[in-house]
mmCIF file with all atom_site columns, C-alpha atoms in Angstrom:
data_model
loop_
_atom_site.group_PDB
_atom_site.id
_atom_site.type_symbol
_atom_site.label_atom_id
_atom_site.label_alt_id
_atom_site.label_comp_id
_atom_site.label_asym_id
_atom_site.label_entity_id
_atom_site.label_seq_id
_atom_site.pdbx_PDB_ins_code
_atom_site.Cartn_x
_atom_site.Cartn_y
_atom_site.Cartn_z
_atom_site.occupancy
_atom_site.B_iso_or_equiv
_atom_site.pdbx_formal_charge
_atom_site.auth_seq_id
_atom_site.auth_comp_id
_atom_site.auth_asym_id
_atom_site.auth_atom_id
_atom_site.pdbx_PDB_model_num
ATOM 1   C CA . LYS A 1 1   ? -13.260 -11.078 0.719   1.00 86.00 ? 549  LYS A CA 1
ATOM 2   C CA . GLN A 1 2   ? -9.649  -11.167 1.880   1.00 91.00 ? 550  GLN A CA 1
ATOM 3   C CA . GLU A 1 3   ? -9.035  -10.181 5.494   1.00 94.00 ? 551  GLU A CA 1
ATOM 4   C CA . VAL A 1 4   ? -5.599  -9.629  6.984   1.00 96.00 ? 552  VAL A CA 1
ATOM 5   C CA . THR A 1 5   ? -4.700  -9.710  10.664  1.00 97.00 ? 553  THR A CA 1
ATOM 6   C CA . GLN A 1 6   ? -1.381  -8.671  12.124  1.00 97.00 ? 554  GLN A CA 1
ATOM 7   C CA . ILE A 1 7   ? -0.233  -9.644  15.583  1.00 93.00 ? 555  ILE A CA 1
ATOM 8   C CA . PRO A 1 8   ? 0.899   -7.989  17.761  1.00 93.00 ? 556  PRO A CA 1
ATOM 9   C CA . ALA A 1 9   ? -0.580  -4.559  17.100  1.00 95.00 ? 557  ALA A CA 1
ATOM 10  C CA . ALA A 1 10  ? 2.381   -2.956  18.874  1.00 96.00 ? 558  ALA A CA 1
ATOM 11  C CA . LEU A 1 11  ? 5.749   -4.197  20.046  1.00 95.00 ? 559  LEU A CA 1
ATOM 12  C CA . SER A 1 12  ? 8.512   -2.574  22.058  1.00 97.00 ? 560  SER A CA 1
ATOM 13  C CA . VAL A 1 13  ? 11.925  -4.230  22.255  1.00 97.00 ? 561  VAL A CA 1
ATOM 14  C CA . PRO A 1 14  ? 15.422  -3.244  23.407  1.00 97.00 ? 562  PRO A CA 1
ATOM 15  C CA . GLU A 1 15  ? 18.024  -2.645  20.721  1.00 97.00 ? 563  GLU A CA 1
ATOM 16  C CA . GLY A 1 16  ? 19.781  -5.795  19.528  1.00 97.00 ? 564  GLY A CA 1
ATOM 17  C CA . GLU A 1 17  ? 16.888  -8.198  20.044  1.00 97.00 ? 565  GLU A CA 1
ATOM 18  C CA . ASN A 1 18  ? 15.609  -10.497 17.321  1.00 97.00 ? 566  ASN A CA 1
ATOM 19  C CA . LEU A 1 19  ? 11.879  -10.299 16.732  1.00 96.00 ? 567  LEU A CA 1
ATOM 20  C CA . VAL A 1 20  ? 9.047   -11.842 14.738  1.00 96.00 ? 568  VAL A CA 1
ATOM 21  C CA . LEU A 1 21  ? 5.990   -10.110 13.306  1.00 97.00 ? 569  LEU A CA 1
ATOM 22  C CA . ASN A 1 22  ? 2.998   -12.230 12.353  1.00 97.00 ? 570  ASN A CA 1
ATOM 23  C CA . CYS A 1 23  ? 0.502   -11.878 9.535   1.00 97.00 ? 571  CYS A CA 1
ATOM 24  C CA . SER A 1 24  ? -2.487  -14.086 8.770   1.00 97.00 ? 572  SER A CA 1
ATOM 25  C CA . PHE A 1 25  ? -4.900  -13.911 5.847   1.00 96.00 ? 573  PHE A CA 1
ATOM 26  C CA . THR A 1 26  ? -8.204  -15.638 5.179   1.00 94.00 ? 574  THR A CA 1
ATOM 27  C CA . ASP A 1 27  ? -8.032  -16.372 1.431   1.00 90.00 ? 575  ASP A CA 1
ATOM 28  C CA . SER A 1 28  ? -5.050  -18.548 0.516   1.00 88.00 ? 576  SER A CA 1
ATOM 29  C CA . ALA A 1 29  ? -5.543  -18.012 -3.245  1.00 89.00 ? 577  ALA A CA 1
ATOM 30  C CA . ILE A 1 30  ? -2.948  -15.261 -3.387  1.00 90.00 ? 578  ILE A CA 1
ATOM 31  C CA . TYR A 1 31  ? -0.464  -14.400 -6.086  1.00 88.00 ? 579  TYR A CA 1
ATOM 32  C CA . ASN A 1 32  ? 2.224   -12.963 -3.847  1.00 92.00 ? 580  ASN A CA 1
ATOM 33  C CA . LEU A 1 33  ? 2.679   -11.190 -0.518  1.00 95.00 ? 581  LEU A CA 1
ATOM 34  C CA . GLN A 1 34  ? 4.566   -7.974  0.196   1.00 96.00 ? 582  GLN A CA 1
ATOM 35  C CA . TRP A 1 35  ? 5.902   -6.622  3.466   1.00 97.00 ? 583  TRP A CA 1
ATOM 36  C CA . PHE A 1 36  ? 6.172   -2.849  3.834   1.00 98.00 ? 584  PHE A CA 1
ATOM 37  C CA . ARG A 1 37  ? 7.373   -0.403  6.436   1.00 97.00 ? 585  ARG A CA 1
ATOM 38  C CA . GLN A 1 38  ? 5.711   2.939   7.017   1.00 97.00 ? 586  GLN A CA 1
ATOM 39  C CA . ASP A 1 39  ? 7.191   5.821   8.969   1.00 95.00 ? 587  ASP A CA 1
ATOM 40  C CA . PRO A 1 40  ? 4.734   8.272   10.583  1.00 91.00 ? 588  PRO A CA 1
ATOM 41  C CA . GLY A 1 41  ? 3.008   10.459  8.004   1.00 88.00 ? 589  GLY A CA 1
ATOM 42  C CA . LYS A 1 42  ? 4.936   8.887   5.137   1.00 90.00 ? 590  LYS A CA 1
ATOM 43  C CA . GLY A 1 43  ? 4.297   6.527   2.258   1.00 92.00 ? 591  GLY A CA 1
ATOM 44  C CA . LEU A 1 44  ? 5.088   2.814   2.185   1.00 95.00 ? 592  LEU A CA 1
ATOM 45  C CA . THR A 1 45  ? 8.530   1.353   1.571   1.00 95.00 ? 593  THR A CA 1
ATOM 46  C CA . SER A 1 46  ? 8.591   -2.144  0.073   1.00 95.00 ? 594  SER A CA 1
ATOM 47  C CA . LEU A 1 47  ? 10.776  -4.488  2.126   1.00 97.00 ? 595  LEU A CA 1
ATOM 48  C CA . LEU A 1 48  ? 10.251  -7.940  0.687   1.00 96.00 ? 596  LEU A CA 1
ATOM 49  C CA . LEU A 1 49  ? 8.007   -9.698  -1.808  1.00 95.00 ? 597  LEU A CA 1
ATOM 50  C CA . ILE A 1 50  ? 7.362   -13.437 -1.646  1.00 94.00 ? 598  ILE A CA 1
ATOM 51  C CA . GLN A 1 51  ? 5.784   -15.115 -4.626  1.00 91.00 ? 599  GLN A CA 1
ATOM 52  C CA . SER A 1 52  ? 3.184   -17.784 -3.931  1.00 88.00 ? 600  SER A CA 1
ATOM 53  C CA . SER A 1 53  ? 5.569   -20.511 -5.100  1.00 90.00 ? 601  SER A CA 1
ATOM 54  C CA . GLN A 1 54  ? 8.275   -19.426 -2.649  1.00 91.00 ? 602  GLN A CA 1
ATOM 55  C CA . ARG A 1 55  ? 8.644   -20.237 1.023   1.00 93.00 ? 603  ARG A CA 1
ATOM 56  C CA . GLU A 1 56  ? 10.876  -17.370 2.108   1.00 95.00 ? 604  GLU A CA 1
ATOM 57  C CA . GLN A 1 57  ? 12.838  -14.303 1.056   1.00 95.00 ? 605  GLN A CA 1
ATOM 58  C CA . THR A 1 58  ? 15.769  -12.585 2.711   1.00 96.00 ? 606  THR A CA 1
ATOM 59  C CA . SER A 1 59  ? 17.119  -9.064  2.528   1.00 95.00 ? 607  SER A CA 1
ATOM 60  C CA . GLY A 1 60  ? 19.884  -8.112  4.924   1.00 96.00 ? 608  GLY A CA 1
ATOM 61  C CA . ARG A 1 61  ? 18.595  -8.489  8.481   1.00 97.00 ? 609  ARG A CA 1
ATOM 62  C CA . LEU A 1 62  ? 15.068  -9.245  7.272   1.00 97.00 ? 610  LEU A CA 1
ATOM 63  C CA . ASN A 1 63  ? 13.641  -12.652 6.504   1.00 97.00 ? 611  ASN A CA 1
ATOM 64  C CA . ALA A 1 64  ? 10.051  -13.237 5.461   1.00 97.00 ? 612  ALA A CA 1
ATOM 65  C CA . SER A 1 65  ? 8.384   -16.631 5.243   1.00 97.00 ? 613  SER A CA 1
ATOM 66  C CA . LEU A 1 66  ? 5.121   -17.656 3.625   1.00 96.00 ? 614  LEU A CA 1
ATOM 67  C CA . ASP A 1 67  ? 2.869   -20.628 4.360   1.00 95.00 ? 615  ASP A CA 1
ATOM 68  C CA . LYS A 1 68  ? 0.200   -20.079 1.764   1.00 92.00 ? 616  LYS A CA 1
ATOM 69  C CA . SER A 1 69  ? -1.917  -23.125 2.639   1.00 91.00 ? 617  SER A CA 1
ATOM 70  C CA . SER A 1 70  ? -2.324  -22.049 6.256   1.00 94.00 ? 618  SER A CA 1
ATOM 71  C CA . GLY A 1 71  ? -2.668  -18.358 5.387   1.00 94.00 ? 619  GLY A CA 1
ATOM 72  C CA . ARG A 1 72  ? 0.333   -17.163 7.366   1.00 96.00 ? 620  ARG A CA 1
ATOM 73  C CA . SER A 1 73  ? 3.446   -15.078 6.855   1.00 97.00 ? 621  SER A CA 1
ATOM 74  C CA . THR A 1 74  ? 6.103   -13.953 9.303   1.00 97.00 ? 622  THR A CA 1
ATOM 75  C CA . LEU A 1 75  ? 8.699   -11.212 9.158   1.00 97.00 ? 623  LEU A CA 1
ATOM 76  C CA . TYR A 1 76  ? 11.841  -11.879 11.169  1.00 97.00 ? 624  TYR A CA 1
ATOM 77  C CA . ILE A 1 77  ? 14.088  -8.931  12.040  1.00 97.00 ? 625  ILE A CA 1
ATOM 78  C CA . ALA A 1 78  ? 17.530  -9.789  13.360  1.00 97.00 ? 626  ALA A CA 1
ATOM 79  C CA . ALA A 1 79  ? 19.585  -7.582  15.662  1.00 97.00 ? 627  ALA A CA 1
ATOM 80  C CA . SER A 1 80  ? 17.001  -4.803  15.802  1.00 97.00 ? 628  SER A CA 1
ATOM 81  C CA . GLN A 1 81  ? 18.129  -1.163  15.669  1.00 97.00 ? 629  GLN A CA 1
ATOM 82  C CA . PRO A 1 82  ? 16.382  2.094   16.686  1.00 97.00 ? 630  PRO A CA 1
ATOM 83  C CA . GLY A 1 83  ? 16.125  2.937   12.965  1.00 97.00 ? 631  GLY A CA 1
ATOM 84  C CA . ASP A 1 84  ? 13.850  -0.088  12.549  1.00 97.00 ? 632  ASP A CA 1
ATOM 85  C CA . SER A 1 85  ? 11.148  1.721   14.539  1.00 98.00 ? 633  SER A CA 1
ATOM 86  C CA . ALA A 1 86  ? 8.140   2.043   12.209  1.00 97.00 ? 634  ALA A CA 1
ATOM 87  C CA . THR A 1 87  ? 4.832   0.386   11.389  1.00 97.00 ? 635  THR A CA 1
ATOM 88  C CA . TYR A 1 88  ? 5.164   -2.846  9.437   1.00 98.00 ? 636  TYR A CA 1
ATOM 89  C CA . LEU A 1 89  ? 2.384   -3.869  7.070   1.00 98.00 ? 637  LEU A CA 1
ATOM 90  C CA . CYS A 1 90  ? 1.814   -7.115  5.251   1.00 97.00 ? 638  CYS A CA 1
ATOM 91  C CA . ALA A 1 91  ? -0.263  -7.241  2.088   1.00 97.00 ? 639  ALA A CA 1
ATOM 92  C CA . PRO A 1 92  ? -1.225  -10.307 0.092   1.00 95.00 ? 640  PRO A CA 1
ATOM 93  C CA . GLU A 1 93  ? -2.042  -9.694  -3.554  1.00 92.00 ? 641  GLU A CA 1
ATOM 94  C CA . SER A 1 94  ? -5.233  -11.310 -4.739  1.00 82.00 ? 642  SER A CA 1
ATOM 95  C CA . GLY A 1 95  ? -4.991  -13.714 -7.633  1.00 69.00 ? 643  GLY A CA 1
ATOM 96  C CA . ALA A 1 96  ? -7.452  -14.371 -10.448 1.00 65.00 ? 644  ALA A CA 1
ATOM 97  C CA . GLY A 1 97  ? -6.756  -11.171 -12.360 1.00 67.00 ? 645  GLY A CA 1
ATOM 98  C CA . SER A 1 98  ? -7.163  -8.804  -9.429  1.00 72.00 ? 646  SER A CA 1
ATOM 99  C CA . TYR A 1 99  ? -3.930  -7.062  -8.560  1.00 82.00 ? 647  TYR A CA 1
ATOM 100 C CA . GLN A 1 100 ? -5.046  -5.198  -5.489  1.00 89.00 ? 648  GLN A CA 1
ATOM 101 C CA . LEU A 1 101 ? -3.150  -5.504  -2.239  1.00 94.00 ? 649  LEU A CA 1
ATOM 102 C CA . THR A 1 102 ? -5.152  -6.071  0.949   1.00 95.00 ? 650  THR A CA 1
ATOM 103 C CA . PHE A 1 103 ? -3.546  -4.634  4.059   1.00 97.00 ? 651  PHE A CA 1
ATOM 104 C CA . GLY A 1 104 ? -3.748  -5.371  7.741   1.00 93.00 ? 652  GLY A CA 1
ATOM 105 C CA . LYS A 1 105 ? -3.617  -2.603  10.335  1.00 96.00 ? 653  LYS A CA 1
ATOM 106 C CA . GLY A 1 106 ? 0.076   -3.212  10.832  1.00 96.00 ? 654  GLY A CA 1
ATOM 107 C CA . THR A 1 107 ? 2.413   -3.786  13.755  1.00 97.00 ? 655  THR A CA 1
ATOM 108 C CA . LYS A 1 108 ? 3.919   -0.665  15.316  1.00 97.00 ? 656  LYS A CA 1
ATOM 109 C CA . LEU A 1 109 ? 7.489   -1.472  16.319  1.00 98.00 ? 657  LEU A CA 1
ATOM 110 C CA . SER A 1 110 ? 9.538   0.581   18.748  1.00 97.00 ? 658  SER A CA 1
ATOM 111 C CA . VAL A 1 111 ? 13.190  -0.328  19.259  1.00 97.00 ? 659  VAL A CA 1
ATOM 112 C CA . ILE A 1 112 ? 14.530  1.213   22.448  1.00 97.00 ? 660  ILE A CA 1
ATOM 113 C CA . PRO A 1 113 ? 18.221  2.265   22.460  1.00 95.00 ? 661  PRO A CA 1
ATOM 114 C CA . ASP B 2 1   ? 15.625  6.113   -11.368 1.00 56.00 ? 915  ASP B CA 1
ATOM 115 C CA . THR B 2 2   ? 13.147  8.344   -9.538  1.00 80.00 ? 916  THR B CA 1
ATOM 116 C CA . GLY B 2 3   ? 10.371  6.871   -7.457  1.00 93.00 ? 917  GLY B CA 1
ATOM 117 C CA . VAL B 2 4   ? 6.639   7.468   -7.558  1.00 96.00 ? 918  VAL B CA 1
ATOM 118 C CA . SER B 2 5   ? 5.824   11.133  -7.003  1.00 96.00 ? 919  SER B CA 1
ATOM 119 C CA . GLN B 2 6   ? 2.575   12.659  -5.793  1.00 97.00 ? 920  GLN B CA 1
ATOM 120 C CA . ASN B 2 7   ? 1.357   16.247  -5.714  1.00 97.00 ? 921  ASN B CA 1
ATOM 121 C CA . PRO B 2 8   ? 0.363   18.055  -3.674  1.00 97.00 ? 922  PRO B CA 1
ATOM 122 C CA . ARG B 2 9   ? 1.741   16.481  -0.514  1.00 96.00 ? 923  ARG B CA 1
ATOM 123 C CA . HIS B 2 10  ? -0.854  18.195  1.650   1.00 97.00 ? 924  HIS B CA 1
ATOM 124 C CA . LYS B 2 11  ? -4.253  19.650  0.825   1.00 98.00 ? 925  LYS B CA 1
ATOM 125 C CA . ILE B 2 12  ? -6.668  21.413  3.131   1.00 98.00 ? 926  ILE B CA 1
ATOM 126 C CA . THR B 2 13  ? -10.099 22.131  1.706   1.00 98.00 ? 927  THR B CA 1
ATOM 127 C CA . LYS B 2 14  ? -13.531 23.102  2.882   1.00 98.00 ? 928  LYS B CA 1
ATOM 128 C CA . ARG B 2 15  ? -16.418 20.686  2.763   1.00 97.00 ? 929  ARG B CA 1
ATOM 129 C CA . GLY B 2 16  ? -18.160 20.800  -0.586  1.00 97.00 ? 930  GLY B CA 1
ATOM 130 C CA . GLN B 2 17  ? -15.129 21.843  -2.604  1.00 98.00 ? 931  GLN B CA 1
ATOM 131 C CA . ASN B 2 18  ? -13.563 19.731  -5.361  1.00 98.00 ? 932  ASN B CA 1
ATOM 132 C CA . VAL B 2 19  ? -9.956  18.555  -5.133  1.00 98.00 ? 933  VAL B CA 1
ATOM 133 C CA . THR B 2 20  ? -7.603  16.872  -7.599  1.00 98.00 ? 934  THR B CA 1
ATOM 134 C CA . PHE B 2 21  ? -4.451  14.913  -6.863  1.00 97.00 ? 935  PHE B CA 1
ATOM 135 C CA . ARG B 2 22  ? -1.718  13.881  -9.277  1.00 98.00 ? 936  ARG B CA 1
ATOM 136 C CA . CYS B 2 23  ? 0.471   10.781  -9.360  1.00 98.00 ? 937  CYS B CA 1
ATOM 137 C CA . ASP B 2 24  ? 3.530   10.260  -11.561 1.00 97.00 ? 938  ASP B CA 1
ATOM 138 C CA . PRO B 2 25  ? 4.585   6.595   -11.627 1.00 96.00 ? 939  PRO B CA 1
ATOM 139 C CA . ILE B 2 26  ? 8.061   5.190   -12.064 1.00 94.00 ? 940  ILE B CA 1
ATOM 140 C CA . SER B 2 27  ? 8.931   5.356   -15.763 1.00 91.00 ? 941  SER B CA 1
ATOM 141 C CA . GLU B 2 28  ? 8.127   2.145   -17.692 1.00 87.00 ? 942  GLU B CA 1
ATOM 142 C CA . HIS B 2 29  ? 5.647   1.080   -14.991 1.00 92.00 ? 943  HIS B CA 1
ATOM 143 C CA . ASN B 2 30  ? 2.453   0.629   -16.937 1.00 91.00 ? 944  ASN B CA 1
ATOM 144 C CA . ARG B 2 31  ? 0.364   -0.354  -13.917 1.00 93.00 ? 945  ARG B CA 1
ATOM 145 C CA . LEU B 2 32  ? -0.859  2.311   -11.509 1.00 96.00 ? 946  LEU B CA 1
ATOM 146 C CA . TYR B 2 33  ? -2.902  1.925   -8.334  1.00 96.00 ? 947  TYR B CA 1
ATOM 147 C CA . TRP B 2 34  ? -4.685  4.265   -5.941  1.00 97.00 ? 948  TRP B CA 1
ATOM 148 C CA . TYR B 2 35  ? -5.231  3.475   -2.250  1.00 97.00 ? 949  TYR B CA 1
ATOM 149 C CA . ARG B 2 36  ? -6.696  5.412   0.659   1.00 97.00 ? 950  ARG B CA 1
ATOM 150 C CA . GLN B 2 37  ? -5.461  5.216   4.239   1.00 97.00 ? 951  GLN B CA 1
ATOM 151 C CA . THR B 2 38  ? -7.267  6.605   7.260   1.00 95.00 ? 952  THR B CA 1
ATOM 152 C CA . LEU B 2 39  ? -5.663  7.093   10.659  1.00 92.00 ? 953  LEU B CA 1
ATOM 153 C CA . GLY B 2 40  ? -4.724  3.852   12.378  1.00 91.00 ? 954  GLY B CA 1
ATOM 154 C CA . GLN B 2 41  ? -5.769  1.673   9.444   1.00 94.00 ? 955  GLN B CA 1
ATOM 155 C CA . GLY B 2 42  ? -3.937  -0.033  6.629   1.00 95.00 ? 956  GLY B CA 1
ATOM 156 C CA . PRO B 2 43  ? -4.355  1.287   3.081   1.00 96.00 ? 957  PRO B CA 1
ATOM 157 C CA . GLU B 2 44  ? -7.508  0.291   1.190   1.00 96.00 ? 958  GLU B CA 1
ATOM 158 C CA . PHE B 2 45  ? -7.573  -0.295  -2.543  1.00 95.00 ? 959  PHE B CA 1
ATOM 159 C CA . LEU B 2 46  ? -9.492  2.230   -4.666  1.00 96.00 ? 960  LEU B CA 1
ATOM 160 C CA . THR B 2 47  ? -8.686  1.582   -8.317  1.00 95.00 ? 961  THR B CA 1
ATOM 161 C CA . TYR B 2 48  ? -6.124  0.228   -10.785 1.00 92.00 ? 962  TYR B CA 1
ATOM 162 C CA . PHE B 2 49  ? -4.992  1.173   -14.309 1.00 94.00 ? 963  PHE B CA 1
ATOM 163 C CA . GLN B 2 50  ? -3.082  -0.760  -16.894 1.00 92.00 ? 964  GLN B CA 1
ATOM 164 C CA . ASN B 2 51  ? -1.818  1.849   -19.335 1.00 93.00 ? 965  ASN B CA 1
ATOM 165 C CA . GLU B 2 52  ? -4.788  4.187   -19.816 1.00 93.00 ? 966  GLU B CA 1
ATOM 166 C CA . ALA B 2 53  ? -7.449  1.555   -19.102 1.00 93.00 ? 967  ALA B CA 1
ATOM 167 C CA . GLN B 2 54  ? -9.121  1.568   -15.684 1.00 92.00 ? 968  GLN B CA 1
ATOM 168 C CA . LEU B 2 55  ? -9.508  -2.157  -15.071 1.00 91.00 ? 969  LEU B CA 1
ATOM 169 C CA . GLU B 2 56  ? -10.677 -2.415  -11.482 1.00 90.00 ? 970  GLU B CA 1
ATOM 170 C CA . LYS B 2 57  ? -12.634 -0.173  -9.107  1.00 91.00 ? 971  LYS B CA 1
ATOM 171 C CA . SER B 2 58  ? -13.430 -0.693  -5.453  1.00 90.00 ? 972  SER B CA 1
ATOM 172 C CA . ARG B 2 59  ? -16.878 -0.118  -4.036  1.00 88.00 ? 973  ARG B CA 1
ATOM 173 C CA . LEU B 2 60  ? -15.161 2.541   -1.911  1.00 84.00 ? 974  LEU B CA 1
ATOM 174 C CA . LEU B 2 61  ? -14.892 4.635   -5.070  1.00 86.00 ? 975  LEU B CA 1
ATOM 175 C CA . SER B 2 62  ? -18.229 6.416   -4.859  1.00 87.00 ? 976  SER B CA 1
ATOM 176 C CA . ASP B 2 63  ? -19.738 8.529   -7.645  1.00 92.00 ? 977  ASP B CA 1
ATOM 177 C CA . ARG B 2 64  ? -17.957 11.561  -6.226  1.00 95.00 ? 978  ARG B CA 1
ATOM 178 C CA . PHE B 2 65  ? -14.576 10.021  -7.027  1.00 96.00 ? 979  PHE B CA 1
ATOM 179 C CA . SER B 2 66  ? -13.101 9.800   -10.498 1.00 95.00 ? 980  SER B CA 1
ATOM 180 C CA . ALA B 2 67  ? -9.673  8.686   -11.615 1.00 96.00 ? 981  ALA B CA 1
ATOM 181 C CA . GLU B 2 68  ? -8.050  9.094   -15.008 1.00 96.00 ? 982  GLU B CA 1
ATOM 182 C CA . ARG B 2 69  ? -4.843  8.175   -16.733 1.00 96.00 ? 983  ARG B CA 1
ATOM 183 C CA . PRO B 2 70  ? -5.328  9.776   -20.152 1.00 90.00 ? 984  PRO B CA 1
ATOM 184 C CA . LYS B 2 71  ? -2.014  8.954   -21.824 1.00 86.00 ? 985  LYS B CA 1
ATOM 185 C CA . GLY B 2 72  ? -0.990  5.971   -19.777 1.00 84.00 ? 986  GLY B CA 1
ATOM 186 C CA . SER B 2 73  ? 1.585   7.984   -17.841 1.00 90.00 ? 987  SER B CA 1
ATOM 187 C CA . PHE B 2 74  ? 0.514   10.192  -14.918 1.00 96.00 ? 988  PHE B CA 1
ATOM 188 C CA . SER B 2 75  ? -2.867  9.765   -13.224 1.00 97.00 ? 989  SER B CA 1
ATOM 189 C CA . THR B 2 76  ? -5.263  12.126  -11.485 1.00 97.00 ? 990  THR B CA 1
ATOM 190 C CA . LEU B 2 77  ? -7.762  11.397  -8.723  1.00 98.00 ? 991  LEU B CA 1
ATOM 191 C CA . GLU B 2 78  ? -10.582 13.900  -8.333  1.00 97.00 ? 992  GLU B CA 1
ATOM 192 C CA . ILE B 2 79  ? -12.994 14.105  -5.422  1.00 97.00 ? 993  ILE B CA 1
ATOM 193 C CA . GLN B 2 80  ? -16.087 16.212  -5.972  1.00 97.00 ? 994  GLN B CA 1
ATOM 194 C CA . ARG B 2 81  ? -18.147 17.807  -3.204  1.00 97.00 ? 995  ARG B CA 1
ATOM 195 C CA . THR B 2 82  ? -15.704 16.717  -0.507  1.00 97.00 ? 996  THR B CA 1
ATOM 196 C CA . GLU B 2 83  ? -17.014 15.472  2.837   1.00 96.00 ? 997  GLU B CA 1
ATOM 197 C CA . GLN B 2 84  ? -15.238 15.297  6.181   1.00 96.00 ? 998  GLN B CA 1
ATOM 198 C CA . GLY B 2 85  ? -15.111 11.521  5.829   1.00 95.00 ? 999  GLY B CA 1
ATOM 199 C CA . ASP B 2 86  ? -12.855 11.962  2.804   1.00 96.00 ? 1000 ASP B CA 1
ATOM 200 C CA . SER B 2 87  ? -10.048 13.147  5.087   1.00 97.00 ? 1001 SER B CA 1
ATOM 201 C CA . ALA B 2 88  ? -7.292  10.576  4.616   1.00 97.00 ? 1002 ALA B CA 1
ATOM 202 C CA . MET B 2 89  ? -3.921  9.893   3.053   1.00 97.00 ? 1003 MET B CA 1
ATOM 203 C CA . TYR B 2 90  ? -4.258  9.080   -0.647  1.00 98.00 ? 1004 TYR B CA 1
ATOM 204 C CA . LEU B 2 91  ? -1.490  6.791   -1.844  1.00 97.00 ? 1005 LEU B CA 1
ATOM 205 C CA . CYS B 2 92  ? -0.431  5.966   -5.369  1.00 97.00 ? 1006 CYS B CA 1
ATOM 206 C CA . ALA B 2 93  ? 1.624   2.939   -6.397  1.00 97.00 ? 1007 ALA B CA 1
ATOM 207 C CA . SER B 2 94  ? 3.012   1.597   -9.658  1.00 96.00 ? 1008 SER B CA 1
ATOM 208 C CA . SER B 2 95  ? 4.395   -1.690  -10.930 1.00 93.00 ? 1009 SER B CA 1
ATOM 209 C CA . LEU B 2 96  ? 5.979   -3.214  -13.991 1.00 89.00 ? 1010 LEU B CA 1
ATOM 210 C CA . PRO B 2 97  ? 3.778   -5.304  -16.303 1.00 80.00 ? 1011 PRO B CA 1
ATOM 211 C CA . GLN B 2 98  ? 5.597   -8.509  -15.462 1.00 80.00 ? 1012 GLN B CA 1
ATOM 212 C CA . VAL B 2 99  ? 6.003   -11.026 -12.668 1.00 80.00 ? 1013 VAL B CA 1
ATOM 213 C CA . PRO B 2 100 ? 6.120   -10.468 -9.748  1.00 83.00 ? 1014 PRO B CA 1
ATOM 214 C CA . TYR B 2 101 ? 4.227   -7.141  -10.130 1.00 84.00 ? 1015 TYR B CA 1
ATOM 215 C CA . GLU B 2 102 ? 5.875   -5.610  -7.071  1.00 91.00 ? 1016 GLU B CA 1
ATOM 216 C CA . GLN B 2 103 ? 4.110   -2.392  -6.122  1.00 94.00 ? 1017 GLN B CA 1
ATOM 217 C CA . TYR B 2 104 ? 6.129   0.736   -5.265  1.00 95.00 ? 1018 TYR B CA 1
ATOM 218 C CA . PHE B 2 105 ? 4.382   3.492   -3.367  1.00 96.00 ? 1019 PHE B CA 1
ATOM 219 C CA . GLY B 2 106 ? 4.656   7.259   -3.478  1.00 96.00 ? 1020 GLY B CA 1
ATOM 220 C CA . PRO B 2 107 ? 4.774   9.570   -0.434  1.00 95.00 ? 1021 PRO B CA 1
ATOM 221 C CA . GLY B 2 108 ? 1.025   10.166  -0.482  1.00 96.00 ? 1022 GLY B CA 1
ATOM 222 C CA . THR B 2 109 ? -1.231  13.210  -0.454  1.00 97.00 ? 1023 THR B CA 1
ATOM 223 C CA . ARG B 2 110 ? -2.696  14.090  2.944   1.00 97.00 ? 1024 ARG B CA 1
ATOM 224 C CA . LEU B 2 111 ? -6.221  15.518  2.527   1.00 98.00 ? 1025 LEU B CA 1
ATOM 225 C CA . THR B 2 112 ? -7.925  17.385  5.345   1.00 98.00 ? 1026 THR B CA 1
ATOM 226 C CA . VAL B 2 113 ? -11.543 18.435  4.833   1.00 98.00 ? 1027 VAL B CA 1
ATOM 227 C CA . THR B 2 114 ? -12.728 21.102  7.279   1.00 97.00 ? 1028 THR B CA 1
#
């Protein structure tokens, strides 16, 4: 059974700092991995998807990397802004015909103006 | 292109009542997923449809839960004889039937069982 751990559970940084969120998963036989953000009481917004054959993906100030063999992914946020404050969730998608995403508990990010 | 929509957004019900939620996926997305999220936790997978066929069900989906997607478009999730432990956010997602199967989520339905 896939298990996902995200470290740290919470993070508070001053505006403008660069930061890294970590995600580890136990079963490396994944098809892809998605990073999401979730604002309080809201649904999930897809940020980046990395396919298992890729090492990283970039979108604006966000860069996600994937080391499938070691079961790790990181999300790098450059020049953080108060609007980045949210919970960030990583979710590997199981392979072998199962398309479910398995989520960690997330990292709650607060960017202080 | 509209996103995934879910109705209602909030539902308060008394223990023992039945509730039904609706999800409308992004058009042309033939895959549809249901997840449940309790406070402080990440979402947990419940079930998945490809067109009208329900292809995967989690053990979390007890006999009191049933999901349908009769015409391969919108889906409904029904909970019978609700219990307080059913209080959660119910999230729906959809994806295209092609690589990389990126899942797009709706705003969720918040269920409170009193």
